[in-house]
Short mmCIF file of C-alpha atoms in Angstrom, two decimals:
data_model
loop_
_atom_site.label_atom_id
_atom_site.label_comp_id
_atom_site.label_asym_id
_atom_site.label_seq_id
_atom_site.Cartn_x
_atom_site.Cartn_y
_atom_site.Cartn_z
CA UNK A 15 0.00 0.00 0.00
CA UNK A 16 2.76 2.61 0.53
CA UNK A 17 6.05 2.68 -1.39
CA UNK A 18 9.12 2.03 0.97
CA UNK A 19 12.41 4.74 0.50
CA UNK A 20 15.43 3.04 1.53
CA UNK A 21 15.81 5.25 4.16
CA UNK A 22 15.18 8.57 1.75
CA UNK A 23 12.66 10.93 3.49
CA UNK A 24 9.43 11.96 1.28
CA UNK A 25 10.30 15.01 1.05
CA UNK A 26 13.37 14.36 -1.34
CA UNK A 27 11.33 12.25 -4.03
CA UNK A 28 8.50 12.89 -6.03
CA UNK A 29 8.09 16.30 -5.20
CA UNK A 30 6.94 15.15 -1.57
CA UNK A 31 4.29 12.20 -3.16
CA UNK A 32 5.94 9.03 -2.77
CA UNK A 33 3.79 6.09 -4.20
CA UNK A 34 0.59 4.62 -2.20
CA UNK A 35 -2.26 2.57 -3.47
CA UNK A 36 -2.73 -0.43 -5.23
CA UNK A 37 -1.07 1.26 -8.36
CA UNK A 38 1.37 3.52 -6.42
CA UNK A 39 0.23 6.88 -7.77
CA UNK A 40 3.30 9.36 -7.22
CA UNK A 41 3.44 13.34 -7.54
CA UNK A 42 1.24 15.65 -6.37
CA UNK A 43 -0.50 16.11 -10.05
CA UNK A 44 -1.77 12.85 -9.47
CA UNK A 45 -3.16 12.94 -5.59
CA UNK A 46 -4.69 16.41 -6.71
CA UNK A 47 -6.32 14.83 -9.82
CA UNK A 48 -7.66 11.86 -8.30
CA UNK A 49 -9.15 14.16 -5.33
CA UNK A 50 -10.36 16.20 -7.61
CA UNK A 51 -12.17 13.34 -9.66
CA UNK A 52 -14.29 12.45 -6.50
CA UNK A 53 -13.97 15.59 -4.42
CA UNK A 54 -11.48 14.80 -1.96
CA UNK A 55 -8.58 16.32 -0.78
CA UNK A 56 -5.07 14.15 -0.59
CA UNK A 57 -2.75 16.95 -0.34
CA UNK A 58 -0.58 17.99 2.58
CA UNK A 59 -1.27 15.90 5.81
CA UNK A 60 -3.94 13.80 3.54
CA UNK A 61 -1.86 12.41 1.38
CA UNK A 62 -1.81 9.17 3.49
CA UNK A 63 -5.64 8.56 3.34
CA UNK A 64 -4.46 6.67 0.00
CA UNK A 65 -2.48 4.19 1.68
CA UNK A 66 -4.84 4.06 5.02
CA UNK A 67 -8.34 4.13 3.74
CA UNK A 68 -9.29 0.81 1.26
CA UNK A 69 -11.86 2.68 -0.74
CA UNK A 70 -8.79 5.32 -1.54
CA UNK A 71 -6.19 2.77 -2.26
CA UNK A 72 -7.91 1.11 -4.77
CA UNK A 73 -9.95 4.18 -6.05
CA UNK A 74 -6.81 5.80 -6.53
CA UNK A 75 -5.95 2.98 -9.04
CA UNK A 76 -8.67 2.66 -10.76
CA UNK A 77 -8.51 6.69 -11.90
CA UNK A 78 -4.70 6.31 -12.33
CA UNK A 79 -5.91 3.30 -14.97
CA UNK A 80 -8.54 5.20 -16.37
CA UNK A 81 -6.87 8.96 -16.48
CA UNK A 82 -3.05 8.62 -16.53
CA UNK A 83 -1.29 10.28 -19.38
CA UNK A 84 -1.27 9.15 -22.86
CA UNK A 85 -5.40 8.86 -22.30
CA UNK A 86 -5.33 6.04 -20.18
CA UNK A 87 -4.18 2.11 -20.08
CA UNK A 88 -7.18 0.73 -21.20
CA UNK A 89 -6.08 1.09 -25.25
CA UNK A 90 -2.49 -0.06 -24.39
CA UNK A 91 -3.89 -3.38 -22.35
CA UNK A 92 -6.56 -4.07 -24.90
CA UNK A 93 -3.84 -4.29 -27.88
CA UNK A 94 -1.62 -6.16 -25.69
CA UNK A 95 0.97 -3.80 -25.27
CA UNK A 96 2.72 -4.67 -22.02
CA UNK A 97 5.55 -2.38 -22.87
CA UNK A 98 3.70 0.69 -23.11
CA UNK A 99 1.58 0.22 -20.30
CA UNK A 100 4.77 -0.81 -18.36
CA UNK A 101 6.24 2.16 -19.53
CA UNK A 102 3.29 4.42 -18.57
CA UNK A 103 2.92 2.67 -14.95
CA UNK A 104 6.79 3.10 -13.90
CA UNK A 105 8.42 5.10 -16.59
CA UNK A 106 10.86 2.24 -17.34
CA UNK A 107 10.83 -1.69 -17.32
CA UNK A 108 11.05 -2.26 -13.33
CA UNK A 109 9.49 -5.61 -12.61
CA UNK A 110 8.98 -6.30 -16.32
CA UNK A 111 9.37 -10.28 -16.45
CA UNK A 112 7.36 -10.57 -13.38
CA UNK A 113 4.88 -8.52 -14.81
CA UNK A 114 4.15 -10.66 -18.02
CA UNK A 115 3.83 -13.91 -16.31
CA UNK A 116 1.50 -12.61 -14.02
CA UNK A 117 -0.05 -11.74 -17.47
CA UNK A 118 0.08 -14.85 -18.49
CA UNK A 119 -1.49 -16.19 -15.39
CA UNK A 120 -4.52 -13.94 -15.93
CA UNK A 121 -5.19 -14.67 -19.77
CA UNK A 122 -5.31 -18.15 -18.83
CA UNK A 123 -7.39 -17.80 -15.68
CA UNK A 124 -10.12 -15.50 -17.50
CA UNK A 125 -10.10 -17.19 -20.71
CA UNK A 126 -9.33 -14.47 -22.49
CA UNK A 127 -8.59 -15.82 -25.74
CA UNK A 128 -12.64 -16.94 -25.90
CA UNK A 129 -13.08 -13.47 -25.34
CA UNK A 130 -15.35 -11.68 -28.37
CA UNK A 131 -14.32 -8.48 -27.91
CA UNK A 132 -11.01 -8.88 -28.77
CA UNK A 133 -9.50 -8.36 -31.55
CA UNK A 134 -8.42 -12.00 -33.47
CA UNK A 135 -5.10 -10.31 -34.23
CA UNK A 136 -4.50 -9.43 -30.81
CA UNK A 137 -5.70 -12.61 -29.29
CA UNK A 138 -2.97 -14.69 -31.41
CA UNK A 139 -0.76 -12.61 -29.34
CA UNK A 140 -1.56 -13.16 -25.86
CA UNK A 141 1.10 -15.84 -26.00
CA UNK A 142 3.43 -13.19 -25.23
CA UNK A 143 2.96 -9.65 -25.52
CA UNK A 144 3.07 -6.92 -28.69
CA UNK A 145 6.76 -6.75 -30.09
CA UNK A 146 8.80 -3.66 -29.26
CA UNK A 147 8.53 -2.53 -33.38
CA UNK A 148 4.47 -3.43 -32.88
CA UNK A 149 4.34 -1.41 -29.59
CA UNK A 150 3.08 2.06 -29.54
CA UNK A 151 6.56 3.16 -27.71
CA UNK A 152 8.25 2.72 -31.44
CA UNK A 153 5.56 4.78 -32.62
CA UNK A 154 5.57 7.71 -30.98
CA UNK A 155 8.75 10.44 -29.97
CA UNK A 156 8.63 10.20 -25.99
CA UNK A 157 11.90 8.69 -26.02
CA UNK A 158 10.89 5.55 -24.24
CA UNK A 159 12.49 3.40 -26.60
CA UNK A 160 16.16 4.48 -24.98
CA UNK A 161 14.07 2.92 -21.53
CA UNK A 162 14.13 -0.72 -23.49
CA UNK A 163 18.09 -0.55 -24.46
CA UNK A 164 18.97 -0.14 -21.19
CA UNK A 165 16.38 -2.72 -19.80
CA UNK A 166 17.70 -5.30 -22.37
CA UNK A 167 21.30 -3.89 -22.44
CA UNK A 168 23.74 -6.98 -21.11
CA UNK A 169 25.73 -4.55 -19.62
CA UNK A 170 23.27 -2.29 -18.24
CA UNK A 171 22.22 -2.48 -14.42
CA UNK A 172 18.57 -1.75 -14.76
CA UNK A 173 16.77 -4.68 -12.65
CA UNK A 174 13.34 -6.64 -13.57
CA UNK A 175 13.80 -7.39 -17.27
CA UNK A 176 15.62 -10.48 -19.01
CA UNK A 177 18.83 -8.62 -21.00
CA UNK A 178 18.14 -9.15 -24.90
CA UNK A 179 21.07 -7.79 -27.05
CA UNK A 180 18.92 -7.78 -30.18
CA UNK A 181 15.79 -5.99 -28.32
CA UNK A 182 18.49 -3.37 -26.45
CA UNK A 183 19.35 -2.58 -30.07
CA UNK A 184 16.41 -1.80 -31.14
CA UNK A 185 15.28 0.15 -28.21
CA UNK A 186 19.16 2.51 -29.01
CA UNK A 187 18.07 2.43 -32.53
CA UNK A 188 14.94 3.54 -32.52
CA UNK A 189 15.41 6.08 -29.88
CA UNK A 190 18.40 7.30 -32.30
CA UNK A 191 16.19 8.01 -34.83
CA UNK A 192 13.48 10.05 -33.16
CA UNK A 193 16.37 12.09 -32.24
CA UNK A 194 16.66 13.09 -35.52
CA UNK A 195 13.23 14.89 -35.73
CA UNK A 196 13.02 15.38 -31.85
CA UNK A 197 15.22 18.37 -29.76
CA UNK A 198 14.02 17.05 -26.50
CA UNK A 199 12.49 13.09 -26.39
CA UNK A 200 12.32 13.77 -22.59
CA UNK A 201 10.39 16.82 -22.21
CA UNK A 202 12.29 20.48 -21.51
CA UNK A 203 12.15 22.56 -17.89
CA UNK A 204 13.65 25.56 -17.46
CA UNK A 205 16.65 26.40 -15.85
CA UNK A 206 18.39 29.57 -14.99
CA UNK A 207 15.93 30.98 -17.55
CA UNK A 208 16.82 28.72 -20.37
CA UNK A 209 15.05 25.50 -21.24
CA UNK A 210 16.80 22.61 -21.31
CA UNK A 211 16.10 18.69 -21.72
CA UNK A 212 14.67 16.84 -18.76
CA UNK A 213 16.59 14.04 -17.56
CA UNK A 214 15.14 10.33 -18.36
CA UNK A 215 16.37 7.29 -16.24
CA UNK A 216 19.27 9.70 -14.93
CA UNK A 217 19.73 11.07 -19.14
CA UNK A 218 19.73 14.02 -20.65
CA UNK A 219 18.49 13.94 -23.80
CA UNK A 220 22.19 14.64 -25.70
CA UNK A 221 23.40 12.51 -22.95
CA UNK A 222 21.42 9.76 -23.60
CA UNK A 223 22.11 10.37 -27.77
CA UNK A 224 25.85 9.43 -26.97
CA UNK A 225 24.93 6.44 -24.94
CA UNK A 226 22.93 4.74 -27.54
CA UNK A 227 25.38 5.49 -30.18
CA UNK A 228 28.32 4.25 -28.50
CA UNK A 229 26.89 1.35 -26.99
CA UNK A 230 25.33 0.77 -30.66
CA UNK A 231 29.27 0.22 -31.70
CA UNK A 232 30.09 -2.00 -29.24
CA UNK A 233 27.18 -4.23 -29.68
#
């Protein structure tokens, strides 16, 4: 129910919102839009009504599933895009392998491949999951794709995903060429009245350009 620090204090992550719920909503844009969706307040002092109070901690998923960026999981899930949806939960791959076996566990349990809804493309998928070059991450200019080379990088330290040399060069590749089109994959803030790229799993977004190219070469 409530995301544990390794001895960090609130105050130094997530802008004072650490994660608490059954999805582990973080920030305060995301305790003030879910209190805002059902008029309650989670700010301040409240913030821990999302990890004490049942209703809360599972509310709070349910709007983070229905109202997170992007629109939403619901389209991601349905097309049986575990990487995007990964992506959109954590920002990154965390807990990826465990993730699609519990996937597994669930298609199998519901019977989702009888299910009529689905699309038949889609369902002769659900023995794994969307490829990266299917996956809406290789679609659009976010700059998540540099998120799956270091997941599946075999010498990168990122935790929670099985390393795949030929998937970690597609993730540098692909990220390589949305810089072509794309200043800033990671967003921009401003700082000392200039705006300049975000950082992305500890990146900045030239930073990040010279990682995937060298570590293109020596793959």
């Amino acid at each position: 129910m409530e995301e544990g620090l390794g001895g960090k204090s609130e105050s130094e992550v997530y802008d004072g919102y650490k994660g608490r719920g059954l999805m582990q909503i973080t920030y305060k844009s995301n305790y003030e839009g879910y209190g805002k969706a059902i008029n309650e307040n989670f700010l301040g002092a409240n913030k821990v009504r999302i990890a004490k109070e049942k209703k809360h901690a599972v509310g709070s998923a349910v709007w983070y599933w229905l109202h997170s960026k992007s629109g939403g999981l619901t389209p991601y899930a349905l097309n049986n895009d575990l990487i995007a949806t990964c992506s959109l939960i954590n920002g990154g791959y965390n807990g990826f392998d465990d993730r699609e076996n519990y996937l597994k566990r669930a298609i199998s349990a519901f019977n989702i491949k009888e299910c009529g809804y689905l699309n038949k493309k889609i369902i002769a998928t659900l023995d794994s999951y969307l490829s990266f070059e299917e996956s809406s991450i290789a679609q659009n200019k976010s700059g998540e794709s540099f998120g799956w080379g270091l997941w599946n990088d075999p010498l990168g330290k990122k935790k929670g995903k099985i390393k795949n040399l030929n998937e970690a060069k597609k993730g540098y590749m692909r990220f390589l060429e949305m810089t072509k089109t794309t200043t800033f994959p990671f967003g921009t803030k401003k700082e000392g009245g200039q705006i300049v790229s975000r950082k992305r799993y500890g990146y900045t977004a030239n930073a990040a350009k010279l990682f995937a190219e060298k570590r293109l070469k020596e793959l």
